[in-house]
Short mmCIF file of N, CA, C and O in Angstrom, two decimals:
data_model
loop_
_atom_site.label_atom_id
_atom_site.label_comp_id
_atom_site.label_asym_id
_atom_site.label_seq_id
_atom_site.Cartn_x
_atom_site.Cartn_y
_atom_site.Cartn_z
N MET A 1 14.20 209.17 -13.85
CA MET A 1 12.95 209.31 -14.52
C MET A 1 12.71 210.75 -14.97
O MET A 1 12.26 210.98 -16.07
N PHE A 2 13.00 211.71 -14.10
CA PHE A 2 12.80 213.10 -14.47
C PHE A 2 14.13 213.70 -14.88
O PHE A 2 15.17 213.41 -14.32
N ALA A 3 14.09 214.54 -15.88
CA ALA A 3 15.30 215.22 -16.34
C ALA A 3 15.65 216.33 -15.35
O ALA A 3 14.77 216.95 -14.75
N ASN A 4 16.92 216.54 -15.18
CA ASN A 4 17.36 217.65 -14.33
C ASN A 4 17.18 218.95 -15.10
O ASN A 4 17.86 219.19 -16.08
N VAL A 5 16.25 219.73 -14.68
CA VAL A 5 15.98 221.00 -15.33
C VAL A 5 16.28 222.11 -14.34
O VAL A 5 15.75 222.13 -13.24
N ARG A 6 17.15 222.99 -14.75
CA ARG A 6 17.49 224.13 -13.90
C ARG A 6 16.67 225.33 -14.35
O ARG A 6 16.61 225.66 -15.52
N VAL A 7 16.06 225.96 -13.40
CA VAL A 7 15.31 227.18 -13.67
C VAL A 7 15.95 228.27 -12.82
O VAL A 7 16.10 228.12 -11.62
N SER A 8 16.33 229.33 -13.48
CA SER A 8 16.99 230.40 -12.73
C SER A 8 16.00 231.05 -11.77
O SER A 8 14.79 231.03 -11.97
N ASP A 9 16.53 231.63 -10.71
CA ASP A 9 15.69 232.31 -9.73
C ASP A 9 14.93 233.46 -10.37
O ASP A 9 13.80 233.75 -10.03
N GLU A 10 15.59 234.11 -11.34
CA GLU A 10 14.96 235.26 -11.97
C GLU A 10 13.73 234.85 -12.77
O GLU A 10 12.76 235.59 -12.85
N ALA A 11 13.72 233.66 -13.35
CA ALA A 11 12.60 233.22 -14.18
C ALA A 11 11.42 232.75 -13.34
O ALA A 11 10.32 232.60 -13.87
N THR A 12 11.62 232.49 -12.07
CA THR A 12 10.54 231.95 -11.25
C THR A 12 9.77 233.02 -10.50
O THR A 12 8.74 232.72 -9.91
N HIS A 13 10.23 234.23 -10.49
CA HIS A 13 9.58 235.29 -9.72
C HIS A 13 8.43 235.91 -10.49
O HIS A 13 8.47 236.06 -11.70
N GLU A 14 7.43 236.27 -9.74
CA GLU A 14 6.31 237.02 -10.32
C GLU A 14 6.76 238.45 -10.57
O GLU A 14 7.59 238.99 -9.86
N GLY A 15 6.20 239.06 -11.56
CA GLY A 15 6.49 240.47 -11.83
C GLY A 15 7.80 240.71 -12.55
O GLY A 15 8.36 241.80 -12.45
N ASP A 16 8.30 239.72 -13.28
CA ASP A 16 9.56 239.91 -14.00
C ASP A 16 9.44 240.98 -15.07
O ASP A 16 10.36 241.76 -15.28
N ALA A 17 8.31 241.01 -15.77
CA ALA A 17 8.14 241.99 -16.84
C ALA A 17 8.21 243.41 -16.29
O ALA A 17 8.87 244.27 -16.88
N GLU A 18 7.56 243.63 -15.16
CA GLU A 18 7.59 244.97 -14.58
C GLU A 18 9.01 245.36 -14.16
O GLU A 18 9.42 246.49 -14.34
N ARG A 19 9.74 244.40 -13.63
CA ARG A 19 11.11 244.69 -13.20
C ARG A 19 11.99 245.02 -14.41
O ARG A 19 12.79 245.95 -14.37
N HIS A 20 11.83 244.26 -15.50
CA HIS A 20 12.65 244.51 -16.68
C HIS A 20 12.27 245.83 -17.36
O HIS A 20 13.14 246.55 -17.84
N TRP A 21 10.98 246.14 -17.40
CA TRP A 21 10.57 247.43 -17.95
C TRP A 21 11.14 248.56 -17.10
O TRP A 21 11.57 249.59 -17.61
N GLY A 22 11.14 248.37 -15.78
CA GLY A 22 11.69 249.38 -14.89
C GLY A 22 13.18 249.60 -15.14
O GLY A 22 13.66 250.73 -15.17
N ARG A 23 13.90 248.50 -15.34
CA ARG A 23 15.33 248.62 -15.63
C ARG A 23 15.57 249.32 -16.96
O ARG A 23 16.50 250.11 -17.10
N GLY A 24 14.72 249.02 -17.94
CA GLY A 24 14.85 249.69 -19.24
C GLY A 24 14.60 251.17 -19.13
O GLY A 24 15.31 251.99 -19.73
N LEU A 25 13.60 251.55 -18.35
CA LEU A 25 13.31 252.97 -18.15
C LEU A 25 14.43 253.67 -17.40
O LEU A 25 14.75 254.82 -17.70
N ILE A 26 15.04 252.97 -16.46
CA ILE A 26 16.19 253.54 -15.75
C ILE A 26 17.33 253.78 -16.73
O ILE A 26 17.98 254.83 -16.71
N GLY A 27 17.58 252.83 -17.61
CA GLY A 27 18.64 252.99 -18.61
C GLY A 27 18.36 254.13 -19.58
O GLY A 27 19.26 254.91 -19.91
N LEU A 28 17.11 254.24 -20.03
CA LEU A 28 16.76 255.35 -20.92
C LEU A 28 16.90 256.69 -20.23
O LEU A 28 17.40 257.66 -20.81
N THR A 29 16.48 256.76 -18.98
CA THR A 29 16.59 258.00 -18.22
C THR A 29 18.05 258.39 -18.02
O THR A 29 18.43 259.55 -18.21
N PHE A 30 18.87 257.41 -17.65
CA PHE A 30 20.30 257.67 -17.45
C PHE A 30 20.94 258.16 -18.75
O PHE A 30 21.69 259.14 -18.75
N SER A 31 20.62 257.51 -19.87
CA SER A 31 21.19 257.91 -21.16
C SER A 31 20.76 259.32 -21.53
O SER A 31 21.57 260.12 -22.02
N ALA A 32 19.49 259.63 -21.30
CA ALA A 32 19.00 260.97 -21.61
C ALA A 32 19.71 262.02 -20.76
O ALA A 32 20.08 263.09 -21.26
N LEU A 33 19.92 261.73 -19.48
CA LEU A 33 20.62 262.67 -18.61
C LEU A 33 22.07 262.87 -19.04
O LEU A 33 22.58 263.99 -19.00
N VAL A 34 22.74 261.79 -19.46
CA VAL A 34 24.12 261.92 -19.94
C VAL A 34 24.16 262.79 -21.18
O VAL A 34 25.01 263.69 -21.30
N VAL A 35 23.26 262.56 -22.12
CA VAL A 35 23.24 263.36 -23.35
C VAL A 35 22.96 264.83 -23.03
O VAL A 35 23.62 265.72 -23.56
N LEU A 36 22.01 265.08 -22.15
CA LEU A 36 21.71 266.47 -21.80
C LEU A 36 22.86 267.13 -21.08
O LEU A 36 23.15 268.32 -21.29
N ARG A 37 23.57 266.38 -20.24
CA ARG A 37 24.74 266.93 -19.52
C ARG A 37 25.87 267.24 -20.49
O ARG A 37 26.48 268.31 -20.43
N VAL A 38 26.17 266.32 -21.39
CA VAL A 38 27.24 266.54 -22.36
C VAL A 38 26.86 267.70 -23.28
O VAL A 38 27.72 268.50 -23.67
N ASP A 39 25.60 267.82 -23.62
CA ASP A 39 25.15 268.90 -24.48
C ASP A 39 25.33 270.26 -23.83
O ASP A 39 25.48 271.27 -24.51
N SER A 40 25.33 270.31 -22.49
CA SER A 40 25.47 271.59 -21.79
C SER A 40 26.92 271.98 -21.54
O SER A 40 27.17 273.07 -21.02
N LEU A 41 27.89 271.13 -21.89
CA LEU A 41 29.30 271.47 -21.69
C LEU A 41 29.72 272.59 -22.64
O LEU A 41 29.31 272.62 -23.79
N PRO A 42 30.57 273.50 -22.15
CA PRO A 42 31.06 274.56 -23.05
C PRO A 42 32.04 273.98 -24.07
O PRO A 42 32.82 273.08 -23.78
N ILE A 43 31.98 274.53 -25.27
CA ILE A 43 32.83 274.04 -26.36
C ILE A 43 33.85 275.13 -26.69
O ILE A 43 33.49 276.22 -27.16
N ASP A 44 35.15 274.84 -26.43
CA ASP A 44 36.21 275.81 -26.72
C ASP A 44 36.88 275.52 -28.06
O ASP A 44 37.34 276.42 -28.74
N ASN A 45 36.97 274.26 -28.41
CA ASN A 45 37.67 273.84 -29.61
C ASN A 45 36.63 273.56 -30.71
O ASN A 45 35.66 272.84 -30.49
N PRO A 46 36.83 274.12 -31.91
CA PRO A 46 35.86 273.88 -32.99
C PRO A 46 35.71 272.40 -33.36
O PRO A 46 34.63 271.97 -33.75
N ALA A 47 36.77 271.63 -33.20
CA ALA A 47 36.68 270.20 -33.53
C ALA A 47 35.79 269.48 -32.52
O ALA A 47 35.12 268.50 -32.86
N MET A 48 35.77 269.96 -31.29
CA MET A 48 34.95 269.32 -30.26
C MET A 48 33.46 269.65 -30.43
O MET A 48 32.62 269.04 -29.81
N GLU A 49 33.16 270.61 -31.31
CA GLU A 49 31.77 270.96 -31.55
C GLU A 49 30.97 269.76 -32.07
O GLU A 49 29.80 269.59 -31.73
N TYR A 50 31.59 268.91 -32.84
CA TYR A 50 30.90 267.75 -33.40
C TYR A 50 30.91 266.56 -32.45
O TYR A 50 30.00 265.76 -32.47
N ILE A 51 31.94 266.48 -31.63
CA ILE A 51 32.05 265.35 -30.70
C ILE A 51 31.18 265.57 -29.47
O ILE A 51 30.48 264.66 -29.02
N LEU A 52 31.22 266.76 -28.91
CA LEU A 52 30.49 267.04 -27.66
C LEU A 52 29.15 267.72 -27.90
O LEU A 52 28.67 268.46 -27.06
N ASN A 53 28.54 267.50 -29.03
CA ASN A 53 27.26 268.12 -29.30
C ASN A 53 26.23 267.07 -29.73
O ASN A 53 25.69 267.14 -30.82
N PRO A 54 25.96 266.10 -28.84
CA PRO A 54 24.97 265.09 -29.22
C PRO A 54 23.57 265.68 -29.17
O PRO A 54 23.28 266.58 -28.38
N LYS A 55 22.73 265.19 -30.02
CA LYS A 55 21.33 265.61 -30.02
C LYS A 55 20.47 264.41 -29.69
O LYS A 55 20.63 263.34 -30.26
N LEU A 56 19.57 264.59 -28.76
CA LEU A 56 18.66 263.52 -28.35
C LEU A 56 17.40 263.61 -29.20
O LEU A 56 16.66 264.58 -29.14
N SER A 57 17.21 262.62 -30.03
CA SER A 57 16.05 262.57 -30.90
C SER A 57 15.10 261.50 -30.37
O SER A 57 15.39 260.31 -30.45
N TRP A 58 13.97 261.93 -29.83
CA TRP A 58 13.03 260.97 -29.25
C TRP A 58 12.46 260.02 -30.29
O TRP A 58 12.30 258.83 -29.99
N PRO A 59 12.14 260.45 -31.50
CA PRO A 59 11.64 259.47 -32.48
C PRO A 59 12.67 258.38 -32.79
O PRO A 59 12.33 257.20 -32.87
N ILE A 60 13.94 258.76 -32.91
CA ILE A 60 14.97 257.76 -33.20
C ILE A 60 15.17 256.85 -32.00
O ILE A 60 15.36 255.64 -32.14
N ALA A 61 15.10 257.41 -30.79
CA ALA A 61 15.23 256.59 -29.58
C ALA A 61 14.10 255.57 -29.51
O ALA A 61 14.32 254.39 -29.20
N LEU A 62 12.88 255.99 -29.82
CA LEU A 62 11.74 255.06 -29.80
C LEU A 62 11.84 254.00 -30.89
O LEU A 62 11.50 252.84 -30.68
N ILE A 63 12.35 254.40 -32.06
CA ILE A 63 12.55 253.42 -33.14
C ILE A 63 13.58 252.38 -32.72
O ILE A 63 13.39 251.18 -32.92
N CYS A 64 14.68 252.83 -32.11
CA CYS A 64 15.73 251.90 -31.65
C CYS A 64 15.19 250.94 -30.59
O CYS A 64 15.45 249.74 -30.66
N VAL A 65 14.44 251.46 -29.64
CA VAL A 65 13.87 250.62 -28.60
C VAL A 65 12.90 249.61 -29.21
O VAL A 65 12.90 248.43 -28.84
N SER A 66 12.10 250.04 -30.18
CA SER A 66 11.15 249.14 -30.83
C SER A 66 11.86 248.03 -31.60
O SER A 66 11.47 246.86 -31.53
N ILE A 67 12.91 248.40 -32.33
CA ILE A 67 13.66 247.40 -33.09
C ILE A 67 14.32 246.40 -32.14
O ILE A 67 14.27 245.18 -32.36
N LEU A 68 14.92 246.88 -31.06
CA LEU A 68 15.57 245.98 -30.11
C LEU A 68 14.56 245.08 -29.40
O LEU A 68 14.84 243.90 -29.14
N ALA A 69 13.39 245.62 -29.10
CA ALA A 69 12.34 244.79 -28.48
C ALA A 69 11.88 243.70 -29.44
O ALA A 69 11.67 242.55 -29.04
N ALA A 70 11.73 244.05 -30.72
CA ALA A 70 11.32 243.05 -31.71
C ALA A 70 12.38 241.97 -31.86
O ALA A 70 12.05 240.77 -31.94
N ILE A 71 13.64 242.35 -31.88
CA ILE A 71 14.72 241.36 -31.97
C ILE A 71 14.71 240.46 -30.75
O ILE A 71 14.85 239.24 -30.86
N GLY A 72 14.51 241.03 -29.57
CA GLY A 72 14.45 240.23 -28.35
C GLY A 72 13.29 239.26 -28.36
O GLY A 72 13.43 238.10 -27.95
N LEU A 73 12.13 239.72 -28.82
CA LEU A 73 10.97 238.83 -28.91
C LEU A 73 11.21 237.69 -29.89
O LEU A 73 10.90 236.53 -29.61
N LEU A 74 11.77 238.02 -31.05
CA LEU A 74 12.06 236.97 -32.04
C LEU A 74 13.10 235.98 -31.51
O LEU A 74 12.98 234.78 -31.74
N ALA A 75 14.10 236.49 -30.81
CA ALA A 75 15.13 235.62 -30.26
C ALA A 75 14.58 234.68 -29.21
O ALA A 75 15.12 233.61 -28.97
N GLY A 76 13.48 235.06 -28.57
CA GLY A 76 12.87 234.18 -27.58
C GLY A 76 11.79 233.29 -28.16
O GLY A 76 11.66 232.13 -27.80
N ILE A 77 11.00 233.84 -29.09
CA ILE A 77 9.85 233.10 -29.62
C ILE A 77 10.26 232.02 -30.62
O ILE A 77 9.75 230.89 -30.56
N LEU A 78 11.16 232.33 -31.53
CA LEU A 78 11.51 231.36 -32.57
C LEU A 78 12.11 230.07 -32.00
O LEU A 78 11.67 228.97 -32.37
N PRO A 79 13.10 230.12 -31.11
CA PRO A 79 13.61 228.88 -30.55
C PRO A 79 12.57 228.14 -29.70
O PRO A 79 12.53 226.91 -29.68
N ALA A 80 11.70 228.89 -29.03
CA ALA A 80 10.67 228.25 -28.21
C ALA A 80 9.66 227.50 -29.08
O ALA A 80 9.23 226.40 -28.73
N ARG A 81 9.30 228.09 -30.20
CA ARG A 81 8.37 227.39 -31.12
C ARG A 81 9.01 226.14 -31.68
O ARG A 81 8.36 225.10 -31.82
N LYS A 82 10.29 226.22 -32.01
CA LYS A 82 10.99 225.04 -32.54
C LYS A 82 11.07 223.95 -31.47
O LYS A 82 10.86 222.77 -31.76
N ALA A 83 11.37 224.34 -30.25
CA ALA A 83 11.47 223.37 -29.16
C ALA A 83 10.11 222.76 -28.83
O ALA A 83 10.02 221.60 -28.45
N ALA A 84 9.05 223.53 -29.00
CA ALA A 84 7.71 223.02 -28.69
C ALA A 84 7.28 221.95 -29.68
O ALA A 84 6.44 221.11 -29.36
N GLN A 85 7.87 221.93 -30.86
CA GLN A 85 7.51 220.93 -31.87
C GLN A 85 8.28 219.62 -31.70
O GLN A 85 7.93 218.63 -32.32
N LEU A 86 9.30 219.60 -30.85
CA LEU A 86 10.09 218.40 -30.66
C LEU A 86 9.39 217.43 -29.72
O LEU A 86 8.63 217.82 -28.84
N ASP A 87 9.68 216.16 -29.93
CA ASP A 87 9.16 215.12 -29.05
C ASP A 87 10.06 215.07 -27.81
O ASP A 87 11.27 214.87 -27.93
N PRO A 88 9.51 215.23 -26.61
CA PRO A 88 10.33 215.27 -25.41
C PRO A 88 11.10 213.96 -25.18
O PRO A 88 12.24 213.98 -24.71
N VAL A 89 10.50 212.84 -25.53
CA VAL A 89 11.18 211.56 -25.33
C VAL A 89 12.41 211.47 -26.23
O VAL A 89 13.49 211.05 -25.79
N GLU A 90 12.29 211.91 -27.46
CA GLU A 90 13.43 211.90 -28.38
C GLU A 90 14.50 212.88 -27.93
O GLU A 90 15.70 212.62 -28.07
N SER A 91 14.08 214.01 -27.42
CA SER A 91 15.04 215.02 -26.98
C SER A 91 15.86 214.54 -25.80
O SER A 91 17.04 214.89 -25.65
N LEU A 92 15.25 213.77 -24.91
CA LEU A 92 15.94 213.31 -23.68
C LEU A 92 16.59 211.96 -23.82
O LEU A 92 17.21 211.47 -22.89
N ARG A 93 16.47 211.32 -24.95
CA ARG A 93 16.97 209.96 -25.13
C ARG A 93 18.47 209.86 -24.86
O ARG A 93 18.95 208.91 -24.28
N TYR A 94 19.25 210.83 -25.29
CA TYR A 94 20.71 210.72 -25.20
C TYR A 94 21.29 211.50 -24.03
O TYR A 94 22.48 211.74 -23.97
N GLU A 95 20.47 211.91 -23.10
CA GLU A 95 21.00 212.64 -21.94
C GLU A 95 21.35 211.70 -20.83
O GLU A 95 20.86 210.66 -20.65
#
């Protein structure tokens, strides 16, 4: 009578948004530290001046995070809206 629906443990916990935001901030912090560390390395070879001289641009980092967040939201919202319009009986008929 009931369909077997699996729900991951991660989706059932309270505070998932806070945990994911925390992980994102950890990733941003780690990336910023790597860029700052590489930027402080001494450059002996002129060719390495372009490879080992990254610049951390906060506006570009924020634009990238915003674009990726928008893509993630669209990837979750669009299929969910399409699924919400389906008839559950028709969807489960052939399972």
